[in-house]
Amino acid sequence: MRVIYNEQMADLASLLGEMAGLAGSAMDRATQALLQADLAAAESVIGEYDRIEDMIADAEERAFALLALQAPVAGDLRQVVSAIQIVQDVNRMVALALHVAKVARRRHPNHALPEAVNGYFAEMGRIAVHMGEGAREVLENRDPERAAQLNEDDEAMDDLHRHLFTLLMDREWKHGVAAAVDVTLLGRYYERFADHAVEIGRRVIFLVTGVLPPDPDSEA
């Protein structure tokens, strides 16, 4: 039974890592759609969503089956509960990439963003993709040091988000209310994507060490 449990947990960890990688890839293409008014890129993200959702449902089912059938305790229970929570974080990351793609599609053939903020979103997209890849790495390797680095990446994302908000509040903003609403929502999508990657890192640290790091948002 122990061998079976270990194999099932390894398979689940691999699936979670694959899904985190797909979330990063989806945000990469969604950002391309946003910055280049690329309808094909937006549609590829939207079209892939159902497949990833099926993978998420499969991962959740596997985790609950382990909880119900293996009756884990102590460290094993920590692994299973953390896996269930990580599934939800990956789910939100995928959904946030989908939201970005839908904004790009809705504004097509026009660009969703004023040119003045393109640089912000190019960098926020780069950080988000990097964090998605980082989440994949820590899920597969369970490296607590790499997991902790996700919080540093998130600080860069938060800085960009604050600067973006300052720009929106500037009296020099001349791009209208609709553009301001889109920029506000999109900025929030990227910020939340990064937050969920950080949460995955916290869960992996908890898996390895048994100690859950403080929530950085609660300390702010």
PDB file of C-alpha atoms in Angstrom:
ATOM      1  CA  MET A   1       0.000   0.000   0.000  1.00  0.00           C
ATOM      2  CA  ARG A   2       2.840   2.364   0.813  1.00  0.00           C
ATOM      3  CA  VAL A   3       4.405   1.860  -2.596  1.00  0.00           C
ATOM      4  CA  ILE A   4       1.067   2.522  -4.289  1.00  0.00           C
ATOM      5  CA  TYR A   5       0.554   5.687  -2.219  1.00  0.00           C
ATOM      6  CA  ASN A   6       4.010   7.022  -3.121  1.00  0.00           C
ATOM      7  CA  GLU A   7       3.434   6.314  -6.798  1.00  0.00           C
ATOM      8  CA  GLN A   8       0.065   8.056  -6.731  1.00  0.00           C
ATOM      9  CA  MET A   9       1.515  11.100  -4.965  1.00  0.00           C
ATOM     10  CA  ALA A  10       4.374  11.274  -7.482  1.00  0.00           C
ATOM     11  CA  ASP A  11       1.898  11.111 -10.365  1.00  0.00           C
ATOM     12  CA  LEU A  12      -0.209  13.845  -8.771  1.00  0.00           C
ATOM     13  CA  ALA A  13       2.836  16.087  -8.216  1.00  0.00           C
ATOM     14  CA  SER A  14       3.828  15.622 -11.861  1.00  0.00           C
ATOM     15  CA  LEU A  15       0.320  16.526 -13.010  1.00  0.00           C
ATOM     16  CA  LEU A  16       0.290  19.649 -10.828  1.00  0.00           C
ATOM     17  CA  GLY A  17       3.641  20.729 -12.252  1.00  0.00           C
ATOM     18  CA  GLU A  18       2.417  20.187 -15.801  1.00  0.00           C
ATOM     19  CA  MET A  19      -0.680  22.289 -15.127  1.00  0.00           C
ATOM     20  CA  ALA A  20       1.357  25.136 -13.629  1.00  0.00           C
ATOM     21  CA  GLY A  21       3.523  25.100 -16.751  1.00  0.00           C
ATOM     22  CA  LEU A  22       0.401  25.268 -18.920  1.00  0.00           C
ATOM     23  CA  ALA A  23      -0.860  28.228 -16.877  1.00  0.00           C
ATOM     24  CA  GLY A  24       2.401  30.070 -17.567  1.00  0.00           C
ATOM     25  CA  SER A  25       2.186  29.214 -21.261  1.00  0.00           C
ATOM     26  CA  ALA A  26      -1.401  30.446 -21.381  1.00  0.00           C
ATOM     27  CA  MET A  27      -0.425  33.762 -19.798  1.00  0.00           C
ATOM     28  CA  ASP A  28       2.454  34.086 -22.285  1.00  0.00           C
ATOM     29  CA  ARG A  29       0.085  33.761 -25.237  1.00  0.00           C
ATOM     30  CA  ALA A  30      -2.546  35.946 -23.564  1.00  0.00           C
ATOM     31  CA  THR A  31       0.052  38.694 -23.133  1.00  0.00           C
ATOM     32  CA  GLN A  32       1.030  38.360 -26.785  1.00  0.00           C
ATOM     33  CA  ALA A  33      -2.638  38.706 -27.724  1.00  0.00           C
ATOM     34  CA  LEU A  34      -2.941  41.778 -25.529  1.00  0.00           C
ATOM     35  CA  LEU A  35       0.142  43.605 -26.751  1.00  0.00           C
ATOM     36  CA  GLN A  36      -0.124  42.711 -30.439  1.00  0.00           C
ATOM     37  CA  ALA A  37      -3.905  42.490 -30.876  1.00  0.00           C
ATOM     38  CA  ASP A  38      -3.244  38.889 -31.898  1.00  0.00           C
ATOM     39  CA  LEU A  39      -6.617  37.199 -32.211  1.00  0.00           C
ATOM     40  CA  ALA A  40      -5.135  33.770 -32.947  1.00  0.00           C
ATOM     41  CA  ALA A  41      -3.132  33.869 -29.708  1.00  0.00           C
ATOM     42  CA  ALA A  42      -6.221  34.880 -27.731  1.00  0.00           C
ATOM     43  CA  GLU A  43      -8.293  32.116 -29.301  1.00  0.00           C
ATOM     44  CA  SER A  44      -5.611  29.527 -28.547  1.00  0.00           C
ATOM     45  CA  VAL A  45      -5.805  30.366 -24.834  1.00  0.00           C
ATOM     46  CA  ILE A  46      -9.587  30.338 -24.823  1.00  0.00           C
ATOM     47  CA  GLY A  47      -9.748  27.104 -26.827  1.00  0.00           C
ATOM     48  CA  GLU A  48      -7.334  25.309 -24.498  1.00  0.00           C
ATOM     49  CA  TYR A  49      -9.208  26.227 -21.344  1.00  0.00           C
ATOM     50  CA  ASP A  50     -11.578  23.251 -21.318  1.00  0.00           C
ATOM     51  CA  ARG A  51      -8.690  20.783 -21.663  1.00  0.00           C
ATOM     52  CA  ILE A  52      -6.831  22.331 -18.755  1.00  0.00           C
ATOM     53  CA  GLU A  53     -10.027  22.406 -16.702  1.00  0.00           C
ATOM     54  CA  ASP A  54     -10.368  18.648 -17.298  1.00  0.00           C
ATOM     55  CA  MET A  55      -6.805  18.183 -16.017  1.00  0.00           C
ATOM     56  CA  ILE A  56      -7.607  20.275 -12.936  1.00  0.00           C
ATOM     57  CA  ALA A  57     -10.720  18.198 -12.244  1.00  0.00           C
ATOM     58  CA  ASP A  58      -8.632  15.034 -12.633  1.00  0.00           C
ATOM     59  CA  ALA A  59      -5.998  16.324 -10.197  1.00  0.00           C
ATOM     60  CA  GLU A  60      -8.634  17.285  -7.662  1.00  0.00           C
ATOM     61  CA  GLU A  61     -10.300  13.878  -7.972  1.00  0.00           C
ATOM     62  CA  ARG A  62      -6.968  12.118  -7.456  1.00  0.00           C
ATOM     63  CA  ALA A  63      -6.192  14.187  -4.365  1.00  0.00           C
ATOM     64  CA  PHE A  64      -9.568  13.532  -2.758  1.00  0.00           C
ATOM     65  CA  ALA A  65      -9.280   9.825  -3.611  1.00  0.00           C
ATOM     66  CA  LEU A  66      -5.947   9.708  -1.789  1.00  0.00           C
ATOM     67  CA  LEU A  67      -7.538  11.440   1.176  1.00  0.00           C
ATOM     68  CA  ALA A  68     -10.530   9.108   1.261  1.00  0.00           C
ATOM     69  CA  LEU A  69      -8.934   5.775   0.373  1.00  0.00           C
ATOM     70  CA  GLN A  70      -5.462   5.994   1.903  1.00  0.00           C
ATOM     71  CA  ALA A  71      -6.481   7.779   5.127  1.00  0.00           C
ATOM     72  CA  PRO A  72      -3.103   9.557   5.358  1.00  0.00           C
ATOM     73  CA  VAL A  73      -1.801  10.979   8.622  1.00  0.00           C
ATOM     74  CA  ALA A  74       1.023  13.343   9.667  1.00  0.00           C
ATOM     75  CA  GLY A  75       3.339  14.200   6.768  1.00  0.00           C
ATOM     76  CA  ASP A  76       1.285  12.228   4.251  1.00  0.00           C
ATOM     77  CA  LEU A  77      -1.839  14.142   5.198  1.00  0.00           C
ATOM     78  CA  ARG A  78       0.083  17.391   4.780  1.00  0.00           C
ATOM     79  CA  GLN A  79       0.997  16.379   1.238  1.00  0.00           C
ATOM     80  CA  VAL A  80      -2.550  15.550   0.233  1.00  0.00           C
ATOM     81  CA  VAL A  81      -4.147  18.642   1.765  1.00  0.00           C
ATOM     82  CA  SER A  82      -1.485  20.856   0.214  1.00  0.00           C
ATOM     83  CA  ALA A  83      -2.101  19.228  -3.170  1.00  0.00           C
ATOM     84  CA  ILE A  84      -5.818  20.034  -2.933  1.00  0.00           C
ATOM     85  CA  GLN A  85      -5.005  23.672  -2.168  1.00  0.00           C
ATOM     86  CA  ILE A  86      -2.427  23.858  -4.973  1.00  0.00           C
ATOM     87  CA  VAL A  87      -4.993  22.579  -7.473  1.00  0.00           C
ATOM     88  CA  GLN A  88      -7.140  25.605  -6.667  1.00  0.00           C
ATOM     89  CA  ASP A  89      -4.229  28.014  -7.077  1.00  0.00           C
ATOM     90  CA  VAL A  90      -3.378  26.548 -10.493  1.00  0.00           C
ATOM     91  CA  ASN A  91      -7.051  26.737 -11.421  1.00  0.00           C
ATOM     92  CA  ARG A  92      -7.114  30.457 -10.656  1.00  0.00           C
ATOM     93  CA  MET A  93      -3.889  31.072 -12.605  1.00  0.00           C
ATOM     94  CA  VAL A  94      -5.394  29.462 -15.689  1.00  0.00           C
ATOM     95  CA  ALA A  95      -8.628  31.430 -15.250  1.00  0.00           C
ATOM     96  CA  LEU A  96      -6.709  34.715 -14.960  1.00  0.00           C
ATOM     97  CA  ALA A  97      -4.830  34.028 -18.208  1.00  0.00           C
ATOM     98  CA  LEU A  98      -8.205  33.318 -19.783  1.00  0.00           C
ATOM     99  CA  HIS A  99      -9.533  36.691 -18.589  1.00  0.00           C
ATOM    100  CA  VAL A 100      -6.591  38.477 -20.239  1.00  0.00           C
ATOM    101  CA  ALA A 101      -7.166  36.613 -23.508  1.00  0.00           C
ATOM    102  CA  LYS A 102     -10.865  37.481 -23.453  1.00  0.00           C
ATOM    103  CA  VAL A 103     -10.111  41.185 -23.062  1.00  0.00           C
ATOM    104  CA  ALA A 104      -7.773  41.009 -26.066  1.00  0.00           C
ATOM    105  CA  ARG A 105     -10.434  39.212 -28.105  1.00  0.00           C
ATOM    106  CA  ARG A 106     -13.180  41.617 -27.096  1.00  0.00           C
ATOM    107  CA  ARG A 107     -11.158  44.651 -28.233  1.00  0.00           C
ATOM    108  CA  HIS A 108      -9.905  43.067 -31.472  1.00  0.00           C
ATOM    109  CA  PRO A 109      -9.097  44.344 -34.088  1.00  0.00           C
ATOM    110  CA  ASN A 110      -8.157  47.285 -31.874  1.00  0.00           C
ATOM    111  CA  HIS A 111      -5.458  47.083 -29.235  1.00  0.00           C
ATOM    112  CA  ALA A 112      -6.878  46.715 -25.742  1.00  0.00           C
ATOM    113  CA  LEU A 113      -4.128  48.863 -24.232  1.00  0.00           C
ATOM    114  CA  PRO A 114      -3.043  52.435 -24.852  1.00  0.00           C
ATOM    115  CA  GLU A 115       0.525  52.503 -26.110  1.00  0.00           C
ATOM    116  CA  ALA A 116       1.548  54.410 -22.971  1.00  0.00           C
ATOM    117  CA  VAL A 117       1.110  51.293 -20.800  1.00  0.00           C
ATOM    118  CA  ASN A 118       2.449  48.647 -23.174  1.00  0.00           C
ATOM    119  CA  GLY A 119       5.831  48.609 -21.441  1.00  0.00           C
ATOM    120  CA  TYR A 120       4.203  47.957 -18.070  1.00  0.00           C
ATOM    121  CA  PHE A 121       2.242  44.990 -19.355  1.00  0.00           C
ATOM    122  CA  ALA A 122       5.141  43.583 -21.339  1.00  0.00           C
ATOM    123  CA  GLU A 123       7.153  43.434 -18.119  1.00  0.00           C
ATOM    124  CA  MET A 124       4.229  42.201 -16.004  1.00  0.00           C
ATOM    125  CA  GLY A 125       3.668  39.474 -18.583  1.00  0.00           C
ATOM    126  CA  ARG A 126       7.330  38.504 -18.486  1.00  0.00           C
ATOM    127  CA  ILE A 127       7.281  38.242 -14.699  1.00  0.00           C
ATOM    128  CA  ALA A 128       4.031  36.269 -14.708  1.00  0.00           C
ATOM    129  CA  VAL A 129       5.381  33.739 -17.207  1.00  0.00           C
ATOM    130  CA  HIS A 130       8.606  33.444 -15.206  1.00  0.00           C
ATOM    131  CA  MET A 131       6.586  32.815 -12.041  1.00  0.00           C
ATOM    132  CA  GLY A 132       4.421  30.225 -13.770  1.00  0.00           C
ATOM    133  CA  GLU A 133       7.566  28.401 -14.809  1.00  0.00           C
ATOM    134  CA  GLY A 134       8.926  28.781 -11.282  1.00  0.00           C
ATOM    135  CA  ALA A 135       5.750  27.248  -9.865  1.00  0.00           C
ATOM    136  CA  ARG A 136       6.174  24.309 -12.237  1.00  0.00           C
ATOM    137  CA  GLU A 137       9.781  23.850 -11.133  1.00  0.00           C
ATOM    138  CA  VAL A 138       9.054  23.870  -7.415  1.00  0.00           C
ATOM    139  CA  LEU A 139       6.147  21.461  -7.802  1.00  0.00           C
ATOM    140  CA  GLU A 140       8.374  19.026  -9.664  1.00  0.00           C
ATOM    141  CA  ASN A 141      11.582  19.518  -7.647  1.00  0.00           C
ATOM    142  CA  ARG A 142      10.236  20.606  -4.245  1.00  0.00           C
ATOM    143  CA  ASP A 143      13.100  23.025  -3.797  1.00  0.00           C
ATOM    144  CA  PRO A 144      12.206  25.340  -0.880  1.00  0.00           C
ATOM    145  CA  GLU A 145      14.853  27.920  -1.851  1.00  0.00           C
ATOM    146  CA  ARG A 146      13.437  28.231  -5.370  1.00  0.00           C
ATOM    147  CA  ALA A 147       9.953  28.378  -3.864  1.00  0.00           C
ATOM    148  CA  ALA A 148      10.983  31.302  -1.645  1.00  0.00           C
ATOM    149  CA  GLN A 149      12.278  33.187  -4.703  1.00  0.00           C
ATOM    150  CA  LEU A 150       8.734  33.369  -6.035  1.00  0.00           C
ATOM    151  CA  ASN A 151       7.971  35.912  -3.337  1.00  0.00           C
ATOM    152  CA  GLU A 152      10.827  38.123  -4.595  1.00  0.00           C
ATOM    153  CA  ASP A 153       9.422  37.943  -8.119  1.00  0.00           C
ATOM    154  CA  ASP A 154       6.032  38.927  -6.736  1.00  0.00           C
ATOM    155  CA  GLU A 155       7.514  42.064  -5.186  1.00  0.00           C
ATOM    156  CA  ALA A 156       8.602  43.191  -8.661  1.00  0.00           C
ATOM    157  CA  MET A 157       5.074  42.543  -9.929  1.00  0.00           C
ATOM    158  CA  ASP A 158       3.584  44.528  -7.047  1.00  0.00           C
ATOM    159  CA  ASP A 159       5.907  47.460  -7.789  1.00  0.00           C
ATOM    160  CA  LEU A 160       4.806  47.529 -11.417  1.00  0.00           C
ATOM    161  CA  HIS A 161       1.169  47.344 -10.395  1.00  0.00           C
ATOM    162  CA  ARG A 162       1.563  50.300  -8.038  1.00  0.00           C
ATOM    163  CA  HIS A 163       3.307  52.378 -10.718  1.00  0.00           C
ATOM    164  CA  LEU A 164       0.550  51.494 -13.167  1.00  0.00           C
ATOM    165  CA  PHE A 165      -2.109  52.657 -10.718  1.00  0.00           C
ATOM    166  CA  THR A 166      -0.220  55.938 -10.232  1.00  0.00           C
ATOM    167  CA  LEU A 167      -0.263  56.467 -13.979  1.00  0.00           C
ATOM    168  CA  LEU A 168      -4.021  55.934 -14.085  1.00  0.00           C
ATOM    169  CA  MET A 169      -4.536  58.523 -11.360  1.00  0.00           C
ATOM    170  CA  ASP A 170      -2.407  61.118 -13.133  1.00  0.00           C
ATOM    171  CA  ARG A 171      -4.270  64.106 -14.531  1.00  0.00           C
ATOM    172  CA  GLU A 172      -2.305  63.601 -17.733  1.00  0.00           C
ATOM    173  CA  TRP A 173      -4.251  60.397 -18.477  1.00  0.00           C
ATOM    174  CA  LYS A 174      -5.931  61.077 -21.813  1.00  0.00           C
ATOM    175  CA  HIS A 175      -7.138  57.671 -22.895  1.00  0.00           C
ATOM    176  CA  GLY A 176     -10.666  57.721 -21.535  1.00  0.00           C
ATOM    177  CA  VAL A 177     -12.642  55.802 -18.944  1.00  0.00           C
ATOM    178  CA  ALA A 178     -13.025  52.550 -20.920  1.00  0.00           C
ATOM    179  CA  ALA A 179      -9.265  52.206 -21.343  1.00  0.00           C
ATOM    180  CA  ALA A 180      -8.725  53.028 -17.664  1.00  0.00           C
ATOM    181  CA  VAL A 181     -11.172  50.290 -16.658  1.00  0.00           C
ATOM    182  CA  ASP A 182      -9.453  47.746 -18.924  1.00  0.00           C
ATOM    183  CA  VAL A 183      -6.012  48.682 -17.632  1.00  0.00           C
ATOM    184  CA  THR A 184      -7.193  48.450 -14.015  1.00  0.00           C
ATOM    185  CA  LEU A 185      -8.740  45.020 -14.509  1.00  0.00           C
ATOM    186  CA  LEU A 186      -5.811  43.677 -16.519  1.00  0.00           C
ATOM    187  CA  GLY A 187      -3.299  44.900 -13.966  1.00  0.00           C
ATOM    188  CA  ARG A 188      -5.240  43.097 -11.281  1.00  0.00           C
ATOM    189  CA  TYR A 189      -5.280  39.869 -13.315  1.00  0.00           C
ATOM    190  CA  TYR A 190      -1.490  39.857 -13.567  1.00  0.00           C
ATOM    191  CA  GLU A 191      -1.053  40.726  -9.909  1.00  0.00           C
ATOM    192  CA  ARG A 192      -3.354  37.910  -8.810  1.00  0.00           C
ATOM    193  CA  PHE A 193      -1.648  35.431 -11.149  1.00  0.00           C
ATOM    194  CA  ALA A 194       1.623  36.186  -9.380  1.00  0.00           C
ATOM    195  CA  ASP A 195      -0.036  35.912  -5.954  1.00  0.00           C
ATOM    196  CA  HIS A 196      -1.230  32.393  -6.710  1.00  0.00           C
ATOM    197  CA  ALA A 197       2.251  31.379  -7.858  1.00  0.00           C
ATOM    198  CA  VAL A 198       3.590  32.658  -4.527  1.00  0.00           C
ATOM    199  CA  GLU A 199       0.948  30.653  -2.712  1.00  0.00           C
ATOM    200  CA  ILE A 200       2.086  27.508  -4.529  1.00  0.00           C
ATOM    201  CA  GLY A 201       5.625  28.263  -3.367  1.00  0.00           C
ATOM    202  CA  ARG A 202       4.419  28.627   0.233  1.00  0.00           C
ATOM    203  CA  ARG A 203       2.629  25.285   0.019  1.00  0.00           C
ATOM    204  CA  VAL A 204       5.719  23.550  -1.337  1.00  0.00           C
ATOM    205  CA  ILE A 205       7.820  24.977   1.501  1.00  0.00           C
ATOM    206  CA  PHE A 206       5.188  23.654   3.911  1.00  0.00           C
ATOM    207  CA  LEU A 207       5.360  20.236   2.255  1.00  0.00           C
ATOM    208  CA  VAL A 208       9.125  20.054   2.630  1.00  0.00           C
ATOM    209  CA  THR A 209       9.649  21.680   6.021  1.00  0.00           C
ATOM    210  CA  GLY A 210       6.319  21.342   7.808  1.00  0.00           C
ATOM    211  CA  VAL A 211       6.340  25.115   8.432  1.00  0.00           C
ATOM    212  CA  LEU A 212       4.022  27.389   6.443  1.00  0.00           C
ATOM    213  CA  PRO A 213       5.742  30.736   5.703  1.00  0.00           C
ATOM    214  CA  PRO A 214       3.819  33.902   6.585  1.00  0.00           C
ATOM    215  CA  ASP A 215       1.388  35.139   3.969  1.00  0.00           C
ATOM    216  CA  PRO A 216       3.155  38.193   2.439  1.00  0.00           C
ATOM    217  CA  ASP A 217      -0.200  39.882   1.761  1.00  0.00           C
ATOM    218  CA  SER A 218      -1.155  39.678   5.441  1.00  0.00           C
ATOM    219  CA  GLU A 219       2.108  41.394   6.372  1.00  0.00           C
ATOM    220  CA  ALA A 220       1.593  44.310   4.006  1.00  0.00           C
TER     221      ALA A 220
END
